[in-house]
Coordinates of N, CA, C and O in Angstrom, one line a residue:
M1 N -20.4 -9.5 -4.3 CA -19.4 -9.0 -5.5 C -18.1 -8.9 -5.2 O -17.7 -8.5 -4.3
D2 N -17.1 -9.5 -6.4 CA -15.8 -9.0 -5.6 C -15.5 -8.0 -6.5 O -15.6 -7.6 -7.4
T3 N -14.1 -7.3 -5.9 CA -13.4 -6.0 -6.0 C -12.0 -6.6 -6.0 O -11.5 -7.6 -5.6
Y4 N -11.1 -6.1 -6.8 CA -9.8 -6.1 -6.5 C -9.1 -4.8 -6.7 O -9.5 -3.7 -6.9
P5 N -7.6 -5.0 -6.2 CA -7.3 -3.8 -5.6 C -6.6 -2.9 -6.9 O -6.6 -3.2 -8.1
W6 N -6.4 -1.7 -6.1 CA -6.2 -0.9 -7.1 C -4.9 -0.7 -7.6 O -3.9 -1.2 -7.0
A7 N -4.8 -0.5 -9.1 CA -3.5 -0.6 -9.7 C -2.8 0.4 -9.6 O -2.6 1.3 -10.9
E8 N -2.1 0.8 -8.7 CA -1.3 2.2 -8.6 C -0.5 2.0 -7.7 O -0.4 1.4 -6.3
D9 N 0.8 2.6 -7.7 CA 1.7 2.4 -6.7 C 2.5 1.2 -6.1 O 2.7 0.4 -7.0
D10 N 2.3 1.0 -4.8 CA 2.9 -0.5 -4.4 C 1.7 -1.3 -4.0 O 2.0 -2.4 -3.5
V11 N 0.5 -1.1 -4.4 CA -0.9 -2.0 -4.1 C -0.5 -3.1 -4.8 O -0.8 -4.4 -4.5
L12 N -0.2 -3.1 -6.5 CA -0.1 -4.4 -7.0 C 1.3 -4.5 -7.3 O 2.0 -3.4 -7.4
P13 N 2.0 -5.3 -7.8 CA 3.3 -5.4 -8.4 C 3.3 -4.7 -9.3 O 2.5 -4.9 -10.5
A14 N 4.6 -4.1 -10.1 CA 4.8 -3.1 -11.0 C 4.7 -4.1 -12.4 O 3.9 -3.6 -13.4
A15 N 5.0 -5.4 -12.2 CA 4.9 -5.9 -13.5 C 3.5 -6.6 -13.8 O 2.9 -6.4 -15.0
L16 N 2.5 -6.8 -12.9 CA 1.2 -6.6 -13.1 C 0.3 -5.4 -13.4 O -0.2 -5.4 -14.4
I17 N 0.9 -4.3 -12.9 CA 0.6 -2.9 -13.4 C 1.0 -2.5 -14.9 O -0.1 -2.0 -15.7
A18 N 2.0 -3.0 -15.0 CA 2.4 -2.8 -16.4 C 1.7 -3.6 -17.6 O 1.3 -3.1 -18.5
R19 N 1.1 -5.1 -17.1 CA 0.7 -5.9 -18.1 C -1.1 -5.1 -18.1 O -1.5 -5.0 -19.0
I20 N -1.5 -4.6 -17.1 CA -2.8 -4.0 -17.0 C -2.7 -2.6 -17.6 O -3.7 -2.5 -18.7
D21 N -1.7 -1.8 -17.6 CA -1.6 -0.7 -18.5 C -1.4 -1.1 -20.2 O -2.1 -0.6 -20.8
A22 N -0.9 -2.2 -20.5 CA -0.8 -2.4 -21.8 C -2.1 -3.0 -22.3 O -2.7 -2.7 -23.8
W23 N -2.7 -3.7 -21.5 CA -4.3 -4.4 -21.8 C -5.3 -3.3 -22.2 O -5.8 -3.0 -23.2
E24 N -5.2 -2.1 -21.1 CA -5.7 -0.8 -21.3 C -5.7 -0.1 -22.6 O -6.5 0.3 -23.3
D25 N -4.2 -0.2 -22.9 CA -4.0 0.6 -24.2 C -4.3 0.0 -25.6 O -5.0 0.5 -26.4
A26 N -4.2 -1.5 -25.7 CA -4.9 -2.2 -26.5 C -6.4 -2.2 -26.7 O -6.7 -1.9 -27.9
R27 N -6.9 -2.4 -25.7 CA -8.4 -2.0 -25.4 C -8.8 -0.6 -26.2 O -9.7 -0.3 -27.1
A28 N -8.2 0.5 -25.8 CA -8.4 1.9 -26.3 C -8.2 1.9 -28.0 O -9.0 2.8 -28.1
A29 N -7.2 1.2 -28.4 CA -6.9 1.4 -29.6 C -8.0 0.8 -30.5 O -8.1 1.0 -31.4
E30 N -8.5 -0.4 -30.1 CA -9.4 -1.4 -30.8 C -10.7 -0.4 -31.0 O -11.3 -0.5 -31.7
S31 N -11.0 0.2 -29.7 CA -12.3 0.7 -29.7 C -12.3 1.8 -28.5 O -12.6 1.9 -27.7
S32 N -12.2 3.1 -28.8 CA -11.8 4.1 -28.1 C -13.1 4.4 -27.2 O -13.0 4.8 -26.0
R33 N -14.2 4.4 -27.9 CA -15.6 4.6 -27.0 C -15.8 3.4 -26.2 O -16.0 2.2 -26.9
D34 N -16.1 3.7 -24.9 CA -16.3 2.4 -24.1 C -15.4 1.3 -24.0 O -15.8 0.4 -23.3
A35 N -14.0 1.5 -24.1 CA -13.1 0.8 -23.8 C -13.1 0.6 -22.1 O -12.9 1.4 -21.7
P36 N -13.2 -0.7 -22.2 CA -13.1 -0.9 -20.2 C -11.7 -0.5 -19.8 O -10.8 -0.9 -20.7
T37 N -11.7 -0.2 -18.9 CA -10.1 -0.1 -18.1 C -10.6 -0.8 -16.7 O -11.6 -1.1 -16.3
Y38 N -9.4 -1.1 -16.3 CA -9.3 -2.0 -15.0 C -9.8 -1.5 -13.8 O -10.9 -1.5 -13.1
Q39 N -9.5 -0.1 -13.8 CA -10.0 0.6 -12.6 C -11.1 1.2 -12.7 O -12.1 1.0 -11.9
G40 N -11.7 1.7 -13.8 CA -13.0 2.1 -14.0 C -14.0 1.1 -14.4 O -15.2 1.4 -14.3
A41 N -14.0 0.1 -15.0 CA -14.9 -0.8 -15.2 C -14.9 -2.1 -14.8 O -15.5 -2.7 -14.8
L42 N -13.8 -2.8 -14.5 CA -13.8 -4.1 -13.9 C -13.2 -4.4 -12.5 O -13.6 -5.2 -11.8
S43 N -12.1 -3.5 -12.1 CA -11.8 -3.8 -10.1 C -12.8 -3.6 -9.2 O -12.9 -4.1 -8.3
I44 N -13.4 -2.4 -9.4 CA -14.1 -1.3 -8.1 C -15.3 -1.1 -8.8 O -15.5 -0.1 -9.2
P45 N -16.4 -1.6 -8.2 CA -17.6 -1.2 -8.9 C -18.1 0.1 -8.0 O -17.6 0.1 -7.1
P46 N -18.8 0.8 -9.0 CA -19.6 2.1 -8.0 C -21.0 1.7 -7.1 O -21.3 0.3 -7.0
G47 N -20.8 2.3 -6.3 CA -22.2 2.0 -5.3 C -22.1 1.7 -4.0 O -20.6 1.9 -3.7
W48 N -22.5 1.1 -3.1 CA -22.2 0.5 -1.8 C -22.0 -0.8 -1.9 O -22.5 -1.6 -2.6
R49 N -20.8 -1.3 -1.2 CA -20.8 -2.8 -1.2 C -19.8 -2.8 0.4 O -19.5 -2.0 0.9
V50 N -20.1 -3.9 0.8 CA -19.5 -4.5 2.0 C -18.1 -5.2 1.7 O -18.0 -6.2 0.9
G51 N -16.8 -4.9 2.4 CA -15.6 -5.5 2.2 C -14.8 -5.3 0.8 O -15.2 -4.0 0.4
G52 N -14.1 -6.0 0.9 CA -13.5 -5.8 -0.5 C -12.2 -4.8 -0.5 O -11.5 -4.7 0.5
F53 N -12.2 -3.9 -1.7 CA -11.1 -3.3 -1.7 C -11.7 -1.8 -2.0 O -12.3 -1.5 -2.9
P54 N -11.0 -0.5 -1.3 CA -11.7 0.8 -1.6 C -11.0 1.4 -3.3 O -9.7 0.9 -3.5
S55 N -11.8 2.0 -3.4 CA -11.3 2.8 -4.7 C -10.4 4.2 -4.2 O -11.0 4.6 -3.0
W56 N -9.4 4.2 -4.9 CA -8.6 5.4 -4.3 C -8.8 6.8 -5.7 O -7.9 7.3 -5.8
A57 N -9.9 7.0 -6.3 CA -9.8 7.5 -7.3 C -9.5 9.3 -7.2 O -8.7 9.5 -8.0
S58 N -9.7 9.5 -6.1 CA -9.3 11.0 -5.8 C -8.1 11.4 -5.0 O -7.8 12.5 -5.1
T59 N -8.0 10.4 -4.1 CA -6.6 10.4 -3.0 C -5.5 10.2 -3.6 O -4.3 10.1 -3.0
G60 N -5.6 8.6 -4.2 CA -4.4 7.7 -4.5 C -4.5 6.7 -3.2 O -5.2 7.2 -2.2
P61 N -3.7 5.6 -3.4 CA -3.6 4.7 -2.3 C -3.2 5.1 -1.0 O -2.2 6.3 -1.1
M62 N -3.6 4.8 0.1 CA -3.1 5.3 1.3 C -3.3 4.1 2.4 O -4.3 3.4 2.1
D63 N -2.2 4.2 3.1 CA -2.3 3.0 4.3 C -3.1 3.7 5.5 O -3.1 4.8 5.8
I64 N -4.0 2.8 5.7 CA -5.0 3.4 6.8 C -4.7 2.4 8.0 O -5.0 1.0 8.1
T65 N -3.9 2.8 9.2 CA -3.8 2.1 10.2 C -5.0 2.7 11.5 O -5.2 3.3 11.6
C66 N -4.9 1.6 12.2 CA -5.5 1.8 13.5 C -5.0 2.8 14.2 O -3.4 2.7 14.7
A67 N -5.7 3.6 14.8 CA -4.9 4.7 15.7 C -4.6 4.4 17.1 O -3.7 4.8 17.8
S68 N -5.2 3.1 17.5 CA -5.3 2.6 18.9 C -4.0 1.8 18.8 O -3.1 1.6 19.7
C69 N -3.8 0.9 17.9 CA -2.6 -0.3 17.9 C -1.5 -0.2 16.6 O -0.7 -1.0 16.4
A70 N -2.0 0.6 15.8 CA -1.3 0.9 14.5 C -1.2 -0.4 13.5 O -0.7 -0.2 12.9
A71 N -2.1 -1.2 13.7 CA -2.4 -2.3 12.9 C -3.1 -1.8 11.5 O -3.8 -0.8 11.5
P72 N -3.1 -2.3 10.1 CA -3.3 -2.0 9.2 C -4.8 -2.5 9.1 O -5.3 -3.6 9.8
M73 N -5.9 -1.7 8.9 CA -7.3 -1.8 9.2 C -7.7 -2.5 7.8 O -7.1 -2.4 6.6
R74 N -8.8 -2.9 7.9 CA -9.7 -3.6 7.0 C -10.9 -2.9 6.6 O -11.5 -2.3 7.5
L75 N -11.4 -2.7 5.1 CA -12.2 -2.3 4.7 C -13.6 -3.1 5.2 O -13.6 -3.9 4.8
L76 N -14.7 -2.0 5.8 CA -15.9 -2.6 6.2 C -16.7 -2.6 5.2 O -17.7 -3.2 4.8
L77 N -17.0 -1.0 4.9 CA -18.3 -0.6 4.0 C -17.3 0.5 3.1 O -17.0 1.3 3.8
T78 N -18.3 0.5 1.7 CA -18.1 1.7 0.9 C -19.4 1.9 0.7 O -20.3 1.3 0.2
A79 N -19.8 3.3 0.9 CA -20.9 3.9 0.7 C -20.6 4.8 -0.6 O -19.5 6.0 -0.5
G80 N -21.3 4.7 -1.7 CA -20.8 5.5 -2.7 C -22.0 6.5 -3.5 O -23.3 5.7 -3.3
G81 N -22.1 7.5 -3.9 CA -23.3 8.2 -4.2 C -23.7 7.6 -5.4 O -24.7 7.5 -5.7
D82 N -23.0 7.3 -6.4 CA -23.4 6.9 -7.7 C -23.6 5.2 -7.6 O -22.8 4.3 -7.2
E83 N -24.7 5.0 -8.4 CA -24.8 3.5 -8.4 C -24.2 3.0 -9.7 O -24.2 1.7 -9.9
M84 N -24.2 3.7 -10.5 CA -23.1 3.3 -11.8 C -22.2 4.7 -12.5 O -22.4 5.5 -11.8
D85 N -21.3 4.1 -13.3 CA -20.3 5.3 -13.8 C -20.8 5.5 -15.3 O -20.5 4.7 -16.1
P86 N -21.0 6.8 -15.3 CA -21.5 7.0 -16.7 C -20.3 7.1 -17.6 O -20.4 7.2 -19.0
D87 N -19.1 7.2 -17.2 CA -17.8 7.0 -18.0 C -17.7 5.7 -18.5 O -17.0 5.7 -19.6
S88 N -17.9 4.7 -17.9 CA -17.2 3.6 -18.4 C -18.6 2.7 -18.6 O -18.1 2.0 -19.8
H89 N -19.7 2.9 -18.5 CA -20.8 2.0 -18.8 C -21.0 0.7 -18.1 O -21.5 -0.1 -18.5
S90 N -19.6 0.2 -18.0 CA -19.7 -1.5 -17.6 C -20.7 -1.6 -16.5 O -21.0 -3.0 -16.4
W91 N -20.9 -0.8 -15.5 CA -22.0 -1.0 -14.4 C -23.3 -0.6 -14.6 O -24.2 -0.5 -13.8
M92 N -23.6 -0.3 -15.7 CA -24.9 0.6 -16.1 C -25.7 -0.6 -16.6 O -25.7 -1.2 -17.5
P93 N -27.0 -0.9 -16.2 CA -27.9 -1.8 -16.6 C -28.3 -1.2 -18.1 O -28.4 0.1 -18.3
L94 N -28.5 -2.4 -18.7 CA -28.6 -2.1 -20.5 C -30.1 -1.2 -20.6 O -30.0 -0.6 -21.6
E95 N -31.0 -1.8 -19.6 CA -32.0 -1.0 -19.8 C -32.1 0.4 -19.2 O -33.0 1.4 -19.9
D96 N -31.1 1.0 -18.7 CA -30.7 2.5 -18.5 C -30.1 3.0 -19.4 O -29.5 4.5 -18.7
R97 N -29.6 3.0 -20.3 CA -28.3 3.2 -20.9 C -29.1 3.3 -22.5 O -29.7 2.7 -23.2
D98 N -28.7 4.5 -23.0 CA -29.0 4.7 -24.3 C -27.3 4.8 -25.2 O -26.6 5.7 -25.0
P99 N -27.4 3.7 -25.7 CA -26.0 3.4 -26.5 C -25.6 4.1 -27.5 O -24.4 4.4 -28.0
S100 N -26.3 5.2 -27.8 CA -26.0 6.0 -29.2 C -25.5 7.1 -28.5 O -25.0 8.2 -28.9
L101 N -25.2 7.5 -27.1 CA -25.0 8.3 -26.5 C -23.7 8.4 -25.3 O -23.5 7.2 -25.4
E102 N -23.0 9.3 -24.9 CA -22.0 9.1 -23.9 C -22.0 9.8 -22.8 O -22.7 10.8 -22.8
G103 N -21.1 9.5 -21.8 CA -21.3 9.7 -20.4 C -22.6 10.3 -19.9 O -23.5 9.4 -19.9
M104 N -23.0 11.2 -18.8 CA -24.0 11.4 -18.4 C -25.1 11.2 -19.5 O -26.5 10.9 -19.2
A105 N -25.3 11.9 -20.4 CA -26.2 11.8 -21.5 C -26.8 10.3 -21.9 O -27.9 10.7 -22.3
S106 N -26.4 9.6 -21.7 CA -26.5 8.2 -21.9 C -27.2 7.4 -21.0 O -27.8 6.5 -21.2
I107 N -27.6 8.2 -19.9 CA -28.4 7.5 -18.7 C -29.7 7.8 -19.2 O -29.8 9.1 -18.9
R108 N -30.7 6.8 -19.1 CA -32.2 7.3 -19.4 C -32.5 7.7 -18.2 O -32.4 7.1 -16.8
G109 N -32.9 9.0 -17.9 CA -33.4 9.4 -16.8 C -32.3 10.2 -16.1 O -32.5 10.9 -14.9
G110 N -31.0 10.2 -16.7 CA -29.9 11.2 -15.7 C -29.6 10.9 -14.7 O -29.6 9.7 -14.4
R111 N -29.4 11.9 -13.9 CA -28.8 11.8 -12.8 C -29.5 10.9 -11.7 O -29.2 10.4 -10.7
S112 N -30.9 11.1 -11.4 CA -31.8 10.4 -10.8 C -31.6 9.0 -10.9 O -31.5 8.2 -9.6
V113 N -31.5 8.6 -12.0 CA -31.0 7.1 -12.0 C -29.5 6.4 -11.7 O -29.5 5.8 -10.8
A114 N -28.8 7.5 -11.9 CA -27.2 7.2 -11.5 C -27.0 7.5 -10.0 O -26.6 6.8 -9.3
Q115 N -28.0 8.0 -9.3 CA -28.0 8.5 -8.1 C -29.5 8.0 -7.2 O -29.7 9.0 -6.6
P116 N -29.5 7.2 -7.1 CA -30.8 6.8 -6.7 C -31.1 7.2 -5.2 O -32.3 7.7 -4.8
A117 N -30.4 7.1 -4.5 CA -30.5 7.5 -3.2 C -30.4 9.0 -2.8 O -30.2 9.4 -2.1
R118 N -29.7 9.8 -3.7 CA -29.2 11.0 -4.0 C -28.5 11.4 -2.8 O -28.7 12.2 -2.0
L119 N -27.5 10.6 -2.8 CA -26.2 11.0 -1.5 C -25.1 11.6 -2.0 O -24.8 10.9 -3.3
R120 N -24.6 12.2 -1.3 CA -23.0 12.6 -2.2 C -22.2 12.9 -0.7 O -22.5 13.4 0.4
F121 N -20.9 12.2 -0.6 CA -20.2 12.5 0.3 C -19.0 13.2 -0.1 O -18.4 13.0 -1.1
G122 N -18.9 14.3 0.6 CA -17.6 15.4 0.0 C -18.0 15.6 -0.9 O -19.3 16.1 -1.7
R123 N -16.7 15.6 -2.4 CA -17.1 16.5 -3.6 C -17.6 15.4 -4.6 O -16.8 14.5 -5.5
D124 N -18.6 14.3 -4.2 CA -18.6 13.0 -5.0 C -17.9 12.2 -4.8 O -17.4 11.6 -5.9
R125 N -17.3 11.9 -3.5 CA -16.5 10.8 -3.4 C -17.0 9.6 -2.6 O -18.2 9.9 -2.6
D126 N -16.3 8.5 -2.5 CA -16.9 7.3 -2.0 C -16.2 7.5 -0.3 O -15.2 8.2 0.0
L127 N -17.3 6.9 0.4 CA -16.8 7.1 1.9 C -16.6 5.9 2.2 O -17.4 4.8 2.2
H128 N -15.4 5.7 2.8 CA -14.9 4.0 3.2 C -15.0 4.1 5.1 O -14.4 5.0 5.5
V129 N -15.5 3.0 5.1 CA -15.3 2.6 6.8 C -14.4 1.4 6.8 O -14.7 0.4 6.5
F130 N -13.5 1.9 7.5 CA -12.4 1.0 7.9 C -12.3 0.4 9.2 O -12.7 1.3 10.4
T131 N -12.2 -0.9 9.7 CA -12.1 -1.7 11.2 C -10.8 -2.3 11.5 O -10.1 -2.7 10.5
C132 N -10.6 -2.1 12.7 CA -9.1 -2.8 13.2 C -9.7 -4.4 13.2 O -10.7 -4.7 14.0
P133 N -8.6 -5.0 12.6 CA -8.8 -6.5 12.5 C -8.4 -7.0 13.7 O -8.5 -8.3 14.4
T134 N -7.6 -6.4 14.3 CA -6.9 -7.1 15.8 C -7.8 -7.1 17.1 O -7.9 -7.5 17.9
D135 N -8.6 -5.5 17.1 CA -9.5 -5.4 18.1 C -10.9 -4.5 17.5 O -10.8 -3.6 17.6
P136 N -12.2 -5.4 17.5 CA -12.8 -4.6 17.2 C -13.5 -3.5 17.9 O -14.4 -2.8 17.5
G137 N -13.1 -3.6 19.3 CA -13.6 -2.3 20.0 C -12.5 -1.1 19.9 O -12.9 -0.1 20.3
H138 N -11.9 -1.2 19.0 CA -11.1 0.1 18.5 C -11.7 0.6 17.6 O -12.7 0.2 16.9
P139 N -11.9 2.3 17.7 CA -12.6 2.9 16.7 C -12.5 2.9 15.4 O -11.4 2.5 14.7
P140 N -13.3 2.9 14.4 CA -13.4 2.8 13.2 C -12.9 4.1 12.6 O -12.7 5.0 12.9
R141 N -12.2 4.0 11.3 CA -11.8 5.2 10.6 C -12.3 5.3 9.5 O -13.0 4.5 8.7
W142 N -12.8 6.6 9.3 CA -14.0 7.1 8.1 C -12.9 7.7 7.0 O -12.4 8.8 7.3
V143 N -13.0 7.2 5.9 CA -12.0 8.0 4.7 C -12.9 8.5 3.5 O -13.4 7.7 2.9
L144 N -12.8 9.6 3.2 CA -13.4 10.0 1.5 C -12.3 10.0 0.7 O -11.3 10.4 0.8
S145 N -12.5 9.2 -0.5 CA -11.6 9.0 -1.2 C -12.3 9.1 -2.7 O -13.5 9.1 -3.1

């Protein structure tokens, strides 16, 4: 599964962020309910994944550097408590969703379906594990976001 960079700060070029914002505004004007957003519906899926880009939903983008050599670290693993986002519905299987309802109420089976592993990291954050691309022997970094 592909992920795409967070659209905030210097992670993407300002002109591209402006285009993403304009697209989101246009989608929201067309259909306010379940209008997809770049960050919530398209760029970074909920759940567990290997590689890709981290979601910075609760912290904002951060530079993660190796404590041993100061090299920029690479995302190895994301562990997410939720397997679907009840706010966007874009990653929710149709068979698990009641389209007449919104948010958590729309998930048939409720929290147990959205969190099948029943894991929580911090205050319902994602746990990211970063590794040093320069030397795999350097210790990994664990970040909640």
